[in-house]
Coordinates of C-alpha atoms in Angstrom, one line a residue:
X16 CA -41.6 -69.8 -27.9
X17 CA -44.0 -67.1 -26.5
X18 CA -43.1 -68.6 -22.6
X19 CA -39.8 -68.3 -23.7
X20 CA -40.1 -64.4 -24.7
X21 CA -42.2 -63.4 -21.3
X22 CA -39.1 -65.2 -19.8
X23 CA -36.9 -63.4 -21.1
X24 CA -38.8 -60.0 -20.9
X25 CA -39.9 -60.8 -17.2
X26 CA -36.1 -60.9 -16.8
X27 CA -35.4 -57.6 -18.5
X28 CA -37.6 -56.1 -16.4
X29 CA -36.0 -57.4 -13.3
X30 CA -32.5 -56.5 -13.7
X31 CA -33.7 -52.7 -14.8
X32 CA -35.8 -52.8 -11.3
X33 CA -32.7 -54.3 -9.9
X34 CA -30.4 -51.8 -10.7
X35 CA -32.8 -48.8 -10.5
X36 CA -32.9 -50.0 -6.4
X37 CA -29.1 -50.8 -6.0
X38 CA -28.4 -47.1 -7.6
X39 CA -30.4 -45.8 -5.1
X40 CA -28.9 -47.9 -2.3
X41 CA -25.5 -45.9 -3.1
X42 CA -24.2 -42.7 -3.1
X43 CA -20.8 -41.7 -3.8
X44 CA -18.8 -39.2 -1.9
X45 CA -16.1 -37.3 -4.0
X46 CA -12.4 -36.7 -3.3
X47 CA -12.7 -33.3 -0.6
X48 CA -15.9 -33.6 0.4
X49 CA -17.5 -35.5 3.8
X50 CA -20.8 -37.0 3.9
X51 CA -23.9 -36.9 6.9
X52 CA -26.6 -39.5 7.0
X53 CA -30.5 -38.2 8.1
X54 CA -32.1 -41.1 8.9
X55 CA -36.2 -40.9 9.0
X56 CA -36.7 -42.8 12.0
X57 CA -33.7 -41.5 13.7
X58 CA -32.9 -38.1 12.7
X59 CA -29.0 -36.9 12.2
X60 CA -26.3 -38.7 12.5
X61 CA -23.0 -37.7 13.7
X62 CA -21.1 -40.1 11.8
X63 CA -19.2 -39.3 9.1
X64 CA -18.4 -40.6 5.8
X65 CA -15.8 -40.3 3.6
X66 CA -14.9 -40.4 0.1
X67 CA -16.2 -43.6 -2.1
X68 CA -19.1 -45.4 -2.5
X69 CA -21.7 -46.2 0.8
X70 CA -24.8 -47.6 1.2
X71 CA -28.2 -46.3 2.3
X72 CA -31.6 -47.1 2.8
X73 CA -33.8 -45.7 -0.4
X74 CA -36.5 -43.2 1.6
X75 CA -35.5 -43.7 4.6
X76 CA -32.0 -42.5 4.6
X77 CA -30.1 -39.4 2.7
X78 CA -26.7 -38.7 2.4
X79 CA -26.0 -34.4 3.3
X80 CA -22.6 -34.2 1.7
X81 CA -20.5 -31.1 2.5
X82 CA -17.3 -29.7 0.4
X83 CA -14.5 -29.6 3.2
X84 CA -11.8 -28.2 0.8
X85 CA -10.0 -24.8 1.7
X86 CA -12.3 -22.5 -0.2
X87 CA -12.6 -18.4 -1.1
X88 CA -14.3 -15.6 -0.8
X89 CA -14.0 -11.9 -1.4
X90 CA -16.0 -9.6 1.1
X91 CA -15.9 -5.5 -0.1
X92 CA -17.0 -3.2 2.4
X93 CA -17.7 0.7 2.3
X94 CA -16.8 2.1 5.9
X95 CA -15.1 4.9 7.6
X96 CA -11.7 5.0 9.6
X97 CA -10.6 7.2 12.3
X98 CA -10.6 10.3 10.5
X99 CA -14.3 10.1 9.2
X100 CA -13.0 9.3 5.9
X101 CA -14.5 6.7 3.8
X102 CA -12.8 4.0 2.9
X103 CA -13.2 1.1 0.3
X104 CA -11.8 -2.4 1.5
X105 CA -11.8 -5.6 0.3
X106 CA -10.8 -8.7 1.7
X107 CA -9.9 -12.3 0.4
X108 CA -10.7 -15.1 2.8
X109 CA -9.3 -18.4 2.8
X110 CA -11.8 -21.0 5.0
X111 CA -13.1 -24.7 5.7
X112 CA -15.8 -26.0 8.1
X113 CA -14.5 -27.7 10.7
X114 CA -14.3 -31.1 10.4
X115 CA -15.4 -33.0 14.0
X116 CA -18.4 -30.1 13.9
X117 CA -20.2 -30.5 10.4
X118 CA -23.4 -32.3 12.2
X119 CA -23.7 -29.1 14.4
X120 CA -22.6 -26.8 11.5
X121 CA -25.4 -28.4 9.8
X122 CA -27.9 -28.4 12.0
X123 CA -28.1 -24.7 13.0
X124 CA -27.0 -23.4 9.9
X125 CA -26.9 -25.6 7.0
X126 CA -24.7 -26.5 3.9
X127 CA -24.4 -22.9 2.2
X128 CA -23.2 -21.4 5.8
X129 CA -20.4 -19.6 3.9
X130 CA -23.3 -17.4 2.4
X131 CA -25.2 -17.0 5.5
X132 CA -22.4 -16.5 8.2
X133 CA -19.2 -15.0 6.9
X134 CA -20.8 -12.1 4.9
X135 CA -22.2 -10.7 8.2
X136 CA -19.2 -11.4 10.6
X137 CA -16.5 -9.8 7.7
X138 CA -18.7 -6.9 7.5
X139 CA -18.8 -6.0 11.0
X140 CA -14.8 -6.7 11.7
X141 CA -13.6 -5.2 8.7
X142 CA -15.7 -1.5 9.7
X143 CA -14.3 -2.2 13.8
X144 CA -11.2 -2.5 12.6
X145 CA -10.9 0.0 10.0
X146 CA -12.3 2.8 12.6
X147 CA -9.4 2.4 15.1
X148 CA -7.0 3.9 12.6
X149 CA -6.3 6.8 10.4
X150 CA -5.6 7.3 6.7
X151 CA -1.8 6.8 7.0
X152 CA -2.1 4.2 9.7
X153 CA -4.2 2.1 7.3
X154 CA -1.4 3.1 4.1
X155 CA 1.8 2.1 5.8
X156 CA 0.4 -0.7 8.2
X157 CA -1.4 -2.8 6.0
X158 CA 0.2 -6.3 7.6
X159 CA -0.9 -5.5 10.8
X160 CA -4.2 -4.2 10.1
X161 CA -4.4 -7.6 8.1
X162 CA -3.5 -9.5 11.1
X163 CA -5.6 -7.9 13.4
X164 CA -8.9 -8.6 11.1
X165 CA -7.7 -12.4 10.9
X166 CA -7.7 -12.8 14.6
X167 CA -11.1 -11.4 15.6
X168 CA -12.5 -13.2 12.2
X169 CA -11.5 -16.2 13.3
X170 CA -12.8 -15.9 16.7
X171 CA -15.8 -15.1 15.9
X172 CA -15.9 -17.7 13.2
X173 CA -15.1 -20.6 15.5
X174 CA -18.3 -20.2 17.4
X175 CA -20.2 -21.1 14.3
X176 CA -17.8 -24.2 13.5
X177 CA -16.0 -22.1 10.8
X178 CA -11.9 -22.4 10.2
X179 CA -10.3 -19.4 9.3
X180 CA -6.9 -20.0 7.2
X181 CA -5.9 -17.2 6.5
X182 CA -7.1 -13.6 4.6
X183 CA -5.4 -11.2 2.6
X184 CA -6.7 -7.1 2.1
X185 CA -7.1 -7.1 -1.6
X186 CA -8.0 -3.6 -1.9
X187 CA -7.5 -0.5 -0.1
X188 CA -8.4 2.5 -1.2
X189 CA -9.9 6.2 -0.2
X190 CA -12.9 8.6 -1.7
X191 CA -12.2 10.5 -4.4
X192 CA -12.4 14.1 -2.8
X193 CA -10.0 12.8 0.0
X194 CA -7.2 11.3 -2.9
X195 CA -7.5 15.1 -4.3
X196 CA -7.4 16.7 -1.0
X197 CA -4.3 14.5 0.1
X198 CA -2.5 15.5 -3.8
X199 CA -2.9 18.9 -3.1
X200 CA -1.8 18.9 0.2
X201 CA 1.5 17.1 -1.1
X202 CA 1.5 19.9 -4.1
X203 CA 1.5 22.7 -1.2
X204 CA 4.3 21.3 1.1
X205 CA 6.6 20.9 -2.4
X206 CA 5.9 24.2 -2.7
X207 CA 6.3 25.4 0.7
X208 CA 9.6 23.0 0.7
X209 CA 10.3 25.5 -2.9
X210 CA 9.9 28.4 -0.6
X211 CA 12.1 27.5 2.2
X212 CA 15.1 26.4 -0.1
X213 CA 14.8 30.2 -1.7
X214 CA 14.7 32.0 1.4
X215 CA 17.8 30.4 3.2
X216 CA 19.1 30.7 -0.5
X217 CA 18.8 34.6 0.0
X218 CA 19.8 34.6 3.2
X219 CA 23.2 32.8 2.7
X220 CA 23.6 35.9 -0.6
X221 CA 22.3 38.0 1.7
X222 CA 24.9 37.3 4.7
X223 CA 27.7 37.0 1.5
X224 CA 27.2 40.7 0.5
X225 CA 27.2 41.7 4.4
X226 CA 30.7 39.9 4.4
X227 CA 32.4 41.5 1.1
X228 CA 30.7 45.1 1.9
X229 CA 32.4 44.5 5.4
X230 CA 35.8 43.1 3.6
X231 CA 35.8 46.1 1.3
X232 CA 34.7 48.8 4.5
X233 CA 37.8 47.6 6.1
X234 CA 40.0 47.4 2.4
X235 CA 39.1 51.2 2.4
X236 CA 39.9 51.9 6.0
X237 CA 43.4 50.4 5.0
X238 CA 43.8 52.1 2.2
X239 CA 43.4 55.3 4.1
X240 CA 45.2 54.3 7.2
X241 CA 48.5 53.7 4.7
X242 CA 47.8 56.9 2.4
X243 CA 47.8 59.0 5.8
X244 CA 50.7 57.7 7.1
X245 CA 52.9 58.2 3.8
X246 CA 52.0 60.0 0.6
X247 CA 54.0 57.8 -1.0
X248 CA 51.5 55.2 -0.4
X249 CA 49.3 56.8 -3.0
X250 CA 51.8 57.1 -5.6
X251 CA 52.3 53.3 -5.8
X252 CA 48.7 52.7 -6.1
X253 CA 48.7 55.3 -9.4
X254 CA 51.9 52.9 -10.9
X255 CA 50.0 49.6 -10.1
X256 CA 46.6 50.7 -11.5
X257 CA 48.8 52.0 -14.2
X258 CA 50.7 49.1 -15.1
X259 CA 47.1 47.1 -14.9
X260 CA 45.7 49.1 -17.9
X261 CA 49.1 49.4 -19.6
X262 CA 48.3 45.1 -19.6
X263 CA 45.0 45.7 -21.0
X264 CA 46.1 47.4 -23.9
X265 CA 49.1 45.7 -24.3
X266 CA 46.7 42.7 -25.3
X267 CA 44.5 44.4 -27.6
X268 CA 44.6 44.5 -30.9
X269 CA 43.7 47.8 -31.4
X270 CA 46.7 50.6 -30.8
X271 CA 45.4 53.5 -28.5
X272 CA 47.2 56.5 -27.7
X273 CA 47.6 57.2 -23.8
X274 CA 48.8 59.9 -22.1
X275 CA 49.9 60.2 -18.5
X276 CA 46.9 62.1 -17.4
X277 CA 44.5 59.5 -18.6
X278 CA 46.8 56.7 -16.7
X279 CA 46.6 58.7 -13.5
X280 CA 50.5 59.7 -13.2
X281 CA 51.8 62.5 -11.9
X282 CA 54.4 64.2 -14.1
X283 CA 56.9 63.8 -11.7
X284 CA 57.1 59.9 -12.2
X285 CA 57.0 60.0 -16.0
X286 CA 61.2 59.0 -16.7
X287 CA 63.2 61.9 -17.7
X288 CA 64.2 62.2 -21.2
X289 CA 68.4 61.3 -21.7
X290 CA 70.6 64.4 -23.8

């Protein structure tokens, strides 16, 4: 019975081993992800492997796995554009390694190369690109400026076996003292805008009083023209303005007493009585 036990146990012990060592012989490689192989004996291989299970040699061999999904990252930068402003920019940045060079991406720079490499090469294209234009440049062409940083990134990302998919500007924005500087410079043109509009305004009264003062000049020189050609002339005026007040009282409700004197007649117009 005791033989039978250490059997048993002996066995026990076995399979554990057994499966402690075939664990160890395999390494799985997860959905977006690509594995290496270092070998010991013969250094780093260039081929690759792909999601699932693979086998390896326990101490001799480890498995370098790499995520190769479309990742990431958000780089801010303090700089200065073309007008010595400073300027806060941030940009998005959509990458992957690239696939055929992950042996050579590893070798020279390693597995977290997305911390070592991009952070310097953003930095220095985002303040080269931002200093070739000014504060409105950078306002109204955002796409191009965009553009323009995606296509030196990802030439300079390509010589360290980076892809670049695409990036996006984020954030865009000025110093504080140049935001106020730029509000009160719009403040002053809506006020010198204020100021034009009133001065053509008095110019176009202006010119209007010039043309009735002109209108009434000439009125007068009619007048005068008419009265020296026929006394008469003057006469008619006294029965018009006459007839004009007459109007006026006739429509108020108030009876006034008048006599010819006051409505500028001569006696010699007022009708003669009848016998």
């Amino acid at each position: 019975m005791a033989q039978k036990v250490a059997s048993a146990v002996s066995l026990g012990v076995a399979g554990v081993a057994g499966l402690i060592i075939a664990q160890s012989c395999i390494y799985t490689v997860e959905p977006g992800h690509t594995a290496l192989k270092f070998s010991r004996l013969t250094g780093l291989s260039d081929k690759q492997y792909n999601e699932g299970w693979h086998l390896r040699v326990p101490y001799f061999e480890r498995p370098i796995i790499f995520n190769t999904q479309t990742r990431y990252k958000t780089f801010p930068a303090n700089t200065a554009n073309a007008d010595m402003q400073s300027v806060n920019i941030t940009v998005r940045v959509l990458f992957e390694p690239i696939q055929d060079k992950l042996s050579e991406l590893y070798r020279y720079v390693g597995q977290d190369y997305d911390n070592k490499i991009l952070p310097s090469i953003m930095n220095e294209v985002m303040r080269a690109v931002v200093a070739q234009y000014s504060a409105s440049q950078l306002m109204s062409q955002r796409d191009k400026i965009s553009q323009k940083i995606q296509k030196i990134l990802e030439e300079r990302a390509r010589v360290f076996h980076i892809n670049i998919k695409n990036i996006a500007i984020t954030e865009l924005s000025f110093s504080k003292e140049y935001q106020e500087a730029t509000e009160a410079k719009k403040i002053a043109q809506q006020e010198a805008e204020r100021a034009r509009y009133y001065v053509e305004m008095a110019k176009d009264i202006k010119k209007s009083i010039i043309i009735k003062a002109q209108a009434q000049t000439k009125s007068i020189e009619l007048v005068g023209q008419a009265a020296a050609n026929d006394a008469s002339y003057i006469d008619l005026k006294r029965i018009e303005y006459a007839k004009e007040i007459a109007s006026v009282l006739a429509d108020s409700r108030n009876h006034i007493m008048l006599n010819s004197d006051i409505l500028q007649m001569d006696a010699s117009l007022k009708t003669p009585k009848r016998n």
